[in-house]
Amino acid sequence: MPNLRDIKKRINSVESTKQITRTMEMVATAKIRRATERIVASTPYAMAMVEVLEAIANRSAAPASPLLKVRTPIRRIALIVVTSDRGLAGGFNSNVLRAADKFIAAKRAEGIECDIVACGKKAIGYFKYRKLPVALAFRDQSADPQISQAREIATMAIDSFIKEKVDQVVVFYNHAKNVADQVVTSDVILPVEKVEYHEIGEEEATTVHLDESAKAAAAATSALMAEAKSSSRGVTSAGEAQGDFDYEPGADEVLDALLPSYVETRIFYALLDSAAGEQGARRKAMKSATDNATEMVSTLTRIFNRARQGAITTEITEIVGGAAALEEE
């Protein structure tokens, strides 16, 4: 059994770790709102883009954009994998990397090769360890993605797709279902078969069981998402005027000009979504670590008190035994 000094050192060590994890939990909670605000800021534009593309597609008899062309059979896929640059986020990175790895293995079994675009140090390190070549890599931007990153990825993807170097572009990332849960999501970016975006659920964010600090973040997120939805509804209602529209130089030309912007926006939205999910996963992981540290300190304190009580009892027994031996002499 360890002595009292060793137990006390262990208690102090766990207490120090608990302070670190608690601080990281609070920082992640603050960053969740900041990341969510960026999603909210981009939501009205994204929704308006969807409405415009749907309107043009409905009025165009047979859109001939190369970005809409579905190729069969598929021989090569550009795979965009979005992870974080840092760990300490539970299964945030491992879940998306495992899903991407299964996807690559399944496609290889079908004779389809994958060109990998790795976003985040965890993805870069993972594929390097697996000895899988990475066509394009980005680091130190996972928590604060920039539009320039999405533009570079979109330019590479569109160029490769138009030149028929790849037949499909797929993105894997963690969708922030709410401030506490993330869902591994895979979307086909090219060819553009449907226009959509995944939103952070307003109702889900308010029904998750969280501590007080996270509840405040969830309430703020809910309010922000409600504001974004009302803004996007305003844009939509304004664009739903009755009658026909004339496009200059034509609907197909306008569609060709808008589709690259849509692809870029879709990739940027996925990066923002993953950034929000990263902070939510880290907050949840640090909350769990803090709770475990609290429980461990409680257990070690009981062991310490039991050991100290045993030592005191032993000392008293020795004193009484020594006194009795002196009296017998």
CSV table of C-alpha atoms in Angstrom, one decimal:
chain,number,residue,atom,x,y,z
A,1,MET,CA,0.0,0.0,0.0
A,2,PRO,CA,1.5,3.4,-0.9
A,3,ASN,CA,2.5,5.7,1.9
A,4,LEU,CA,0.7,8.9,2.9
A,5,ARG,CA,3.3,11.1,1.0
A,6,ASP,CA,2.7,9.2,-2.3
A,7,ILE,CA,-1.1,9.5,-2.0
A,8,LYS,CA,-0.9,13.2,-1.2
A,9,LYS,CA,1.4,13.8,-4.2
A,10,ARG,CA,-1.1,11.9,-6.4
A,11,ILE,CA,-4.0,14.0,-5.1
A,12,ASN,CA,-2.2,17.2,-5.8
A,13,SER,CA,-1.3,16.0,-9.3
A,14,VAL,CA,-4.9,15.1,-10.1
A,15,GLU,CA,-6.1,18.5,-8.7
A,16,SER,CA,-3.6,20.3,-11.0
A,17,THR,CA,-4.9,18.3,-14.0
A,18,LYS,CA,-8.5,19.1,-13.0
A,19,GLN,CA,-7.8,22.8,-13.1
A,20,ILE,CA,-6.3,22.5,-16.6
A,21,THR,CA,-9.2,20.5,-18.0
A,22,ARG,CA,-11.8,22.8,-16.3
A,23,THR,CA,-10.0,25.8,-17.9
A,24,MET,CA,-10.0,24.1,-21.3
A,25,GLU,CA,-13.7,23.3,-20.9
A,26,MET,CA,-14.5,27.0,-20.3
A,27,VAL,CA,-12.4,28.1,-23.2
A,28,ALA,CA,-14.1,25.6,-25.6
A,29,THR,CA,-17.5,26.8,-24.3
A,30,ALA,CA,-16.6,30.4,-25.2
A,31,LYS,CA,-15.3,29.3,-28.6
A,32,ILE,CA,-18.4,27.4,-29.5
A,33,ARG,CA,-20.4,30.6,-29.7
A,34,ARG,CA,-17.7,32.3,-31.8
A,35,ALA,CA,-17.7,29.4,-34.2
A,36,THR,CA,-21.5,29.3,-34.3
A,37,GLU,CA,-21.6,33.0,-35.1
A,38,ARG,CA,-19.5,32.4,-38.2
A,39,ILE,CA,-22.0,29.7,-39.4
A,40,VAL,CA,-24.9,32.0,-38.7
A,41,ALA,CA,-23.2,34.8,-40.6
A,42,SER,CA,-22.9,32.6,-43.7
A,43,THR,CA,-26.3,30.9,-43.5
A,44,PRO,CA,-28.4,33.7,-45.2
A,45,TYR,CA,-26.0,33.7,-48.2
A,46,ALA,CA,-25.9,29.9,-48.4
A,47,MET,CA,-29.7,29.7,-48.3
A,48,ALA,CA,-30.1,32.4,-50.9
A,49,MET,CA,-27.6,30.6,-53.1
A,50,VAL,CA,-29.7,27.4,-52.8
A,51,GLU,CA,-32.9,29.3,-53.7
A,52,VAL,CA,-31.3,31.0,-56.8
A,53,LEU,CA,-29.8,27.7,-58.1
A,54,GLU,CA,-33.1,25.9,-57.6
A,55,ALA,CA,-35.0,28.7,-59.4
A,56,ILE,CA,-32.6,28.7,-62.4
A,57,ALA,CA,-32.5,24.9,-62.6
A,58,ASN,CA,-36.3,24.8,-62.7
A,59,ARG,CA,-36.4,27.3,-65.5
A,60,SER,CA,-33.6,25.8,-67.5
A,61,ALA,CA,-34.8,23.0,-69.9
A,62,ALA,CA,-31.5,21.0,-69.8
A,63,PRO,CA,-28.6,22.5,-67.9
A,64,ALA,CA,-25.4,21.6,-69.7
A,65,SER,CA,-22.9,22.7,-67.1
A,66,PRO,CA,-20.0,20.3,-66.8
A,67,LEU,CA,-20.3,20.4,-63.0
A,68,LEU,CA,-23.7,18.7,-63.3
A,69,LYS,CA,-22.5,15.8,-65.4
A,70,VAL,CA,-22.8,12.5,-63.6
A,71,ARG,CA,-20.0,10.1,-64.9
A,72,THR,CA,-20.2,6.3,-65.0
A,73,PRO,CA,-18.3,4.3,-64.3
A,74,ILE,CA,-16.4,6.2,-61.6
A,75,ARG,CA,-12.7,5.6,-61.8
A,76,ARG,CA,-11.2,8.2,-59.4
A,77,ILE,CA,-12.6,10.2,-56.5
A,78,ALA,CA,-11.2,13.4,-54.8
A,79,LEU,CA,-11.7,12.9,-51.1
A,80,ILE,CA,-11.7,15.9,-48.8
A,81,VAL,CA,-11.2,14.9,-45.2
A,82,VAL,CA,-11.7,17.6,-42.5
A,83,THR,CA,-10.3,17.1,-39.0
A,84,SER,CA,-8.8,19.4,-36.3
A,85,ASP,CA,-5.2,20.5,-35.7
A,86,ARG,CA,-5.3,19.6,-32.0
A,87,GLY,CA,-6.4,16.6,-30.0
A,88,LEU,CA,-8.1,16.4,-26.6
A,89,ALA,CA,-11.5,16.3,-28.4
A,90,GLY,CA,-12.7,12.8,-27.7
A,91,GLY,CA,-13.5,10.8,-30.8
A,92,PHE,CA,-13.9,13.9,-33.0
A,93,ASN,CA,-10.9,13.1,-35.2
A,94,SER,CA,-10.9,9.3,-35.0
A,95,ASN,CA,-14.5,9.0,-36.0
A,96,VAL,CA,-14.1,10.9,-39.3
A,97,LEU,CA,-10.8,9.3,-40.1
A,98,ARG,CA,-12.2,5.8,-39.5
A,99,ALA,CA,-15.1,6.6,-41.8
A,100,ALA,CA,-12.8,8.0,-44.5
A,101,ASP,CA,-10.5,5.0,-44.2
A,102,LYS,CA,-13.5,2.6,-44.6
A,103,PHE,CA,-14.6,4.6,-47.7
A,104,ILE,CA,-11.2,4.4,-49.3
A,105,ALA,CA,-10.9,0.7,-48.6
A,106,ALA,CA,-14.4,0.0,-50.1
A,107,LYS,CA,-13.6,2.1,-53.2
A,108,ARG,CA,-10.3,0.3,-53.7
A,109,ALA,CA,-12.0,-3.0,-53.6
A,110,GLU,CA,-14.2,-1.7,-56.5
A,111,GLY,CA,-11.0,-0.6,-58.4
A,112,ILE,CA,-11.6,3.1,-57.6
A,113,GLU,CA,-8.6,5.3,-56.5
A,114,CYS,CA,-8.9,8.3,-54.2
A,115,ASP,CA,-7.0,11.6,-54.3
A,116,ILE,CA,-6.9,12.9,-50.7
A,117,VAL,CA,-7.2,16.5,-49.6
A,118,ALA,CA,-6.3,16.6,-45.9
A,119,CYS,CA,-7.6,19.5,-43.8
A,120,GLY,CA,-6.0,19.5,-40.3
A,121,LYS,CA,-2.8,18.1,-38.8
A,122,LYS,CA,-4.6,15.0,-37.5
A,123,ALA,CA,-5.7,14.0,-41.0
A,124,ILE,CA,-2.2,14.8,-42.4
A,125,GLY,CA,-0.5,12.7,-39.8
A,126,TYR,CA,-3.0,9.9,-40.2
A,127,PHE,CA,-2.6,9.5,-43.9
A,128,LYS,CA,1.2,9.9,-43.7
A,129,TYR,CA,1.3,7.1,-41.2
A,130,ARG,CA,-0.8,5.0,-43.5
A,131,LYS,CA,1.5,5.9,-46.4
A,132,LEU,CA,-1.4,7.3,-48.4
A,133,PRO,CA,-0.4,10.2,-50.7
A,134,VAL,CA,-2.0,13.5,-50.0
A,135,ALA,CA,-2.7,15.7,-53.0
A,136,LEU,CA,-3.4,18.9,-51.0
A,137,ALA,CA,-2.9,19.6,-47.2
A,138,PHE,CA,-3.9,22.4,-44.9
A,139,ARG,CA,-2.8,22.9,-41.3
A,140,ASP,CA,-3.2,25.5,-38.5
A,141,GLN,CA,-6.7,26.6,-39.8
A,142,SER,CA,-9.1,24.0,-38.3
A,143,ALA,CA,-10.3,26.3,-35.5
A,144,ASP,CA,-10.5,29.4,-37.7
A,145,PRO,CA,-11.0,28.3,-41.4
A,146,GLN,CA,-10.6,31.0,-44.0
A,147,ILE,CA,-12.5,31.5,-47.3
A,148,SER,CA,-9.1,31.3,-49.1
A,149,GLN,CA,-8.7,27.7,-47.9
A,150,ALA,CA,-12.1,26.8,-49.3
A,151,ARG,CA,-11.4,28.6,-52.5
A,152,GLU,CA,-8.1,26.7,-53.1
A,153,ILE,CA,-9.8,23.4,-52.5
A,154,ALA,CA,-12.8,24.3,-54.7
A,155,THR,CA,-10.5,25.5,-57.5
A,156,MET,CA,-8.5,22.2,-57.4
A,157,ALA,CA,-11.7,20.1,-57.2
A,158,ILE,CA,-13.5,21.9,-60.1
A,159,ASP,CA,-10.4,21.9,-62.3
A,160,SER,CA,-9.8,18.2,-61.7
A,161,PHE,CA,-13.5,17.4,-62.3
A,162,ILE,CA,-13.8,19.5,-65.5
A,163,LYS,CA,-10.6,17.9,-66.9
A,164,GLU,CA,-11.9,14.5,-66.0
A,165,LYS,CA,-9.0,13.7,-63.7
A,166,VAL,CA,-11.6,12.8,-61.1
A,167,ASP,CA,-15.2,11.7,-61.6
A,168,GLN,CA,-16.5,12.6,-58.1
A,169,VAL,CA,-15.7,14.9,-55.2
A,170,VAL,CA,-16.7,13.8,-51.7
A,171,VAL,CA,-16.1,15.6,-48.4
A,172,PHE,CA,-16.0,13.9,-44.9
A,173,TYR,CA,-16.4,16.1,-41.8
A,174,ASN,CA,-18.1,16.2,-38.4
A,175,HIS,CA,-21.4,18.0,-38.7
A,176,ALA,CA,-22.3,20.0,-35.5
A,177,LYS,CA,-25.7,18.5,-34.8
A,178,ASN,CA,-25.9,20.7,-31.7
A,179,VAL,CA,-23.5,22.2,-29.2
A,180,ALA,CA,-22.8,18.8,-27.6
A,181,ASP,CA,-23.1,16.2,-30.4
A,182,GLN,CA,-21.3,15.7,-33.7
A,183,VAL,CA,-22.3,13.4,-36.6
A,184,VAL,CA,-19.8,12.2,-39.2
A,185,THR,CA,-21.2,13.4,-42.5
A,186,SER,CA,-20.2,12.6,-46.1
A,187,ASP,CA,-21.5,14.8,-48.9
A,188,VAL,CA,-21.0,14.6,-52.6
A,189,ILE,CA,-19.8,18.0,-53.7
A,190,LEU,CA,-19.3,17.2,-57.4
A,191,PRO,CA,-21.2,16.5,-59.6
A,192,VAL,CA,-23.8,18.9,-58.2
A,193,GLU,CA,-26.9,16.6,-57.9
A,194,LYS,CA,-28.7,18.6,-55.2
A,195,VAL,CA,-28.2,21.9,-53.3
A,196,GLU,CA,-28.4,21.8,-49.6
A,197,TYR,CA,-26.7,22.7,-46.3
A,198,HIS,CA,-26.7,21.1,-42.8
A,199,GLU,CA,-27.8,23.4,-40.1
A,200,ILE,CA,-27.2,23.3,-36.4
A,201,GLY,CA,-30.5,22.2,-34.9
A,202,GLU,CA,-32.1,24.9,-32.9
A,203,GLU,CA,-34.4,22.6,-30.8
A,204,GLU,CA,-31.6,20.0,-30.3
A,205,ALA,CA,-29.3,22.6,-29.0
A,206,THR,CA,-31.7,23.6,-26.2
A,207,THR,CA,-32.7,20.1,-25.1
A,208,VAL,CA,-29.2,18.6,-24.5
A,209,HIS,CA,-28.3,18.1,-20.8
A,210,LEU,CA,-25.4,20.5,-20.1
A,211,ASP,CA,-23.9,22.3,-17.2
A,212,GLU,CA,-24.8,26.0,-16.5
A,213,SER,CA,-22.0,27.5,-18.7
A,214,ALA,CA,-22.8,25.2,-21.6
A,215,LYS,CA,-26.5,26.0,-21.2
A,216,ALA,CA,-25.7,29.7,-21.7
A,217,ALA,CA,-23.8,28.9,-24.9
A,218,ALA,CA,-26.7,26.7,-26.1
A,219,ALA,CA,-29.2,29.5,-25.5
A,220,ALA,CA,-27.0,31.9,-27.4
A,221,THR,CA,-26.6,29.4,-30.2
A,222,SER,CA,-30.4,28.9,-30.4
A,223,ALA,CA,-31.0,32.7,-30.6
A,224,LEU,CA,-28.4,33.1,-33.3
A,225,MET,CA,-29.8,30.2,-35.4
A,226,ALA,CA,-33.3,31.7,-35.0
A,227,GLU,CA,-32.0,35.0,-36.3
A,228,ALA,CA,-30.2,33.4,-39.2
A,229,LYS,CA,-33.3,31.4,-40.2
A,230,SER,CA,-35.5,34.5,-40.1
A,231,SER,CA,-32.9,36.3,-42.2
A,232,SER,CA,-32.8,33.5,-44.8
A,233,ARG,CA,-36.6,33.4,-44.8
A,234,GLY,CA,-36.6,37.1,-45.6
A,235,VAL,CA,-34.3,36.5,-48.5
A,236,THR,CA,-36.3,33.6,-49.7
A,237,SER,CA,-39.6,35.4,-49.5
A,238,ALA,CA,-38.2,38.3,-51.4
A,239,GLY,CA,-37.0,36.0,-54.2
A,240,GLU,CA,-40.3,34.2,-54.6
A,241,ALA,CA,-42.0,36.9,-56.6
A,242,GLN,CA,-44.6,35.7,-59.1
A,243,GLY,CA,-43.8,35.7,-62.8
A,244,ASP,CA,-41.0,34.7,-65.2
A,245,PHE,CA,-37.4,35.8,-65.0
A,246,ASP,CA,-35.2,36.9,-67.8
A,247,TYR,CA,-31.5,36.0,-67.5
A,248,GLU,CA,-28.7,37.8,-69.3
A,249,PRO,CA,-26.9,36.4,-71.2
A,250,GLY,CA,-29.0,33.2,-70.4
A,251,ALA,CA,-30.1,30.8,-67.7
A,252,ASP,CA,-27.4,28.3,-68.6
A,253,GLU,CA,-24.7,30.9,-68.5
A,254,VAL,CA,-25.8,32.3,-65.1
A,255,LEU,CA,-26.0,28.7,-63.8
A,256,ASP,CA,-22.4,28.1,-65.0
A,257,ALA,CA,-21.2,31.2,-63.2
A,258,LEU,CA,-23.0,30.4,-60.0
A,259,LEU,CA,-22.1,26.7,-59.6
A,260,PRO,CA,-18.4,27.3,-58.9
A,261,SER,CA,-19.4,29.8,-56.2
A,262,TYR,CA,-21.8,27.2,-54.8
A,263,VAL,CA,-19.1,24.5,-54.6
A,264,GLU,CA,-16.8,27.0,-52.8
A,265,THR,CA,-19.5,28.0,-50.4
A,266,ARG,CA,-20.4,24.4,-49.7
A,267,ILE,CA,-16.8,23.5,-48.9
A,268,PHE,CA,-16.4,26.6,-46.7
A,269,TYR,CA,-19.6,25.8,-44.9
A,270,ALA,CA,-18.3,22.3,-44.2
A,271,LEU,CA,-15.1,23.8,-42.7
A,272,LEU,CA,-17.1,26.1,-40.5
A,273,ASP,CA,-19.4,23.3,-39.4
A,274,SER,CA,-16.4,21.1,-38.5
A,275,ALA,CA,-14.8,24.0,-36.5
A,276,ALA,CA,-18.0,24.4,-34.4
A,277,GLY,CA,-18.1,20.6,-33.9
A,278,GLU,CA,-14.5,20.6,-32.8
A,279,GLN,CA,-15.1,23.0,-30.0
A,280,GLY,CA,-18.3,21.2,-28.9
A,281,ALA,CA,-16.4,17.9,-28.9
A,282,ARG,CA,-13.5,19.4,-26.9
A,283,ARG,CA,-15.9,20.9,-24.3
A,284,LYS,CA,-17.6,17.6,-23.9
A,285,ALA,CA,-14.3,15.7,-23.5
A,286,MET,CA,-12.9,18.2,-21.0
A,287,LYS,CA,-16.2,18.1,-19.0
A,288,SER,CA,-15.8,14.3,-18.8
A,289,ALA,CA,-12.1,14.6,-17.8
A,290,THR,CA,-13.0,17.2,-15.1
A,291,ASP,CA,-15.7,14.9,-13.7
A,292,ASN,CA,-13.4,11.9,-13.7
A,293,ALA,CA,-10.7,14.0,-11.9
A,294,THR,CA,-13.2,15.0,-9.3
A,295,GLU,CA,-14.2,11.4,-8.7
A,296,MET,CA,-10.6,10.3,-8.6
A,297,VAL,CA,-9.7,13.0,-6.0
A,298,SER,CA,-12.6,11.8,-3.9
A,299,THR,CA,-11.4,8.2,-4.1
A,300,LEU,CA,-7.8,9.1,-3.3
A,301,THR,CA,-8.9,11.3,-0.4
A,302,ARG,CA,-10.8,8.3,1.1
A,303,ILE,CA,-7.7,6.1,0.7
A,304,PHE,CA,-5.5,8.8,2.2
A,305,ASN,CA,-7.8,9.2,5.3
A,306,ARG,CA,-8.0,5.4,5.7
A,307,ALA,CA,-4.2,5.1,5.5
A,308,ARG,CA,-3.7,7.9,7.9
A,309,GLN,CA,-6.2,6.4,10.3
A,310,GLY,CA,-4.5,3.1,10.1
A,311,ALA,CA,-1.1,4.7,10.7
A,312,ILE,CA,-2.5,6.5,13.8
A,313,THR,CA,-4.0,3.3,15.1
A,314,THR,CA,-0.7,1.5,14.6
A,315,GLU,CA,1.2,4.2,16.5
A,316,ILE,CA,-1.3,4.2,19.4
A,317,THR,CA,-1.0,0.4,19.6
A,318,GLU,CA,2.8,0.6,19.7
A,319,ILE,CA,2.7,3.2,22.4
A,320,VAL,CA,0.3,1.2,24.6
A,321,GLY,CA,2.3,-1.9,24.0
A,322,GLY,CA,5.5,-0.2,25.0
A,323,ALA,CA,3.9,1.3,28.1
A,324,ALA,CA,2.6,-2.1,29.1
A,325,ALA,CA,6.1,-3.7,28.6
A,326,LEU,CA,7.6,-1.0,30.9
A,327,GLU,CA,5.1,-1.7,33.6
A,328,GLU,CA,5.8,-5.4,33.6
A,329,GLU,CA,9.5,-4.7,34.1
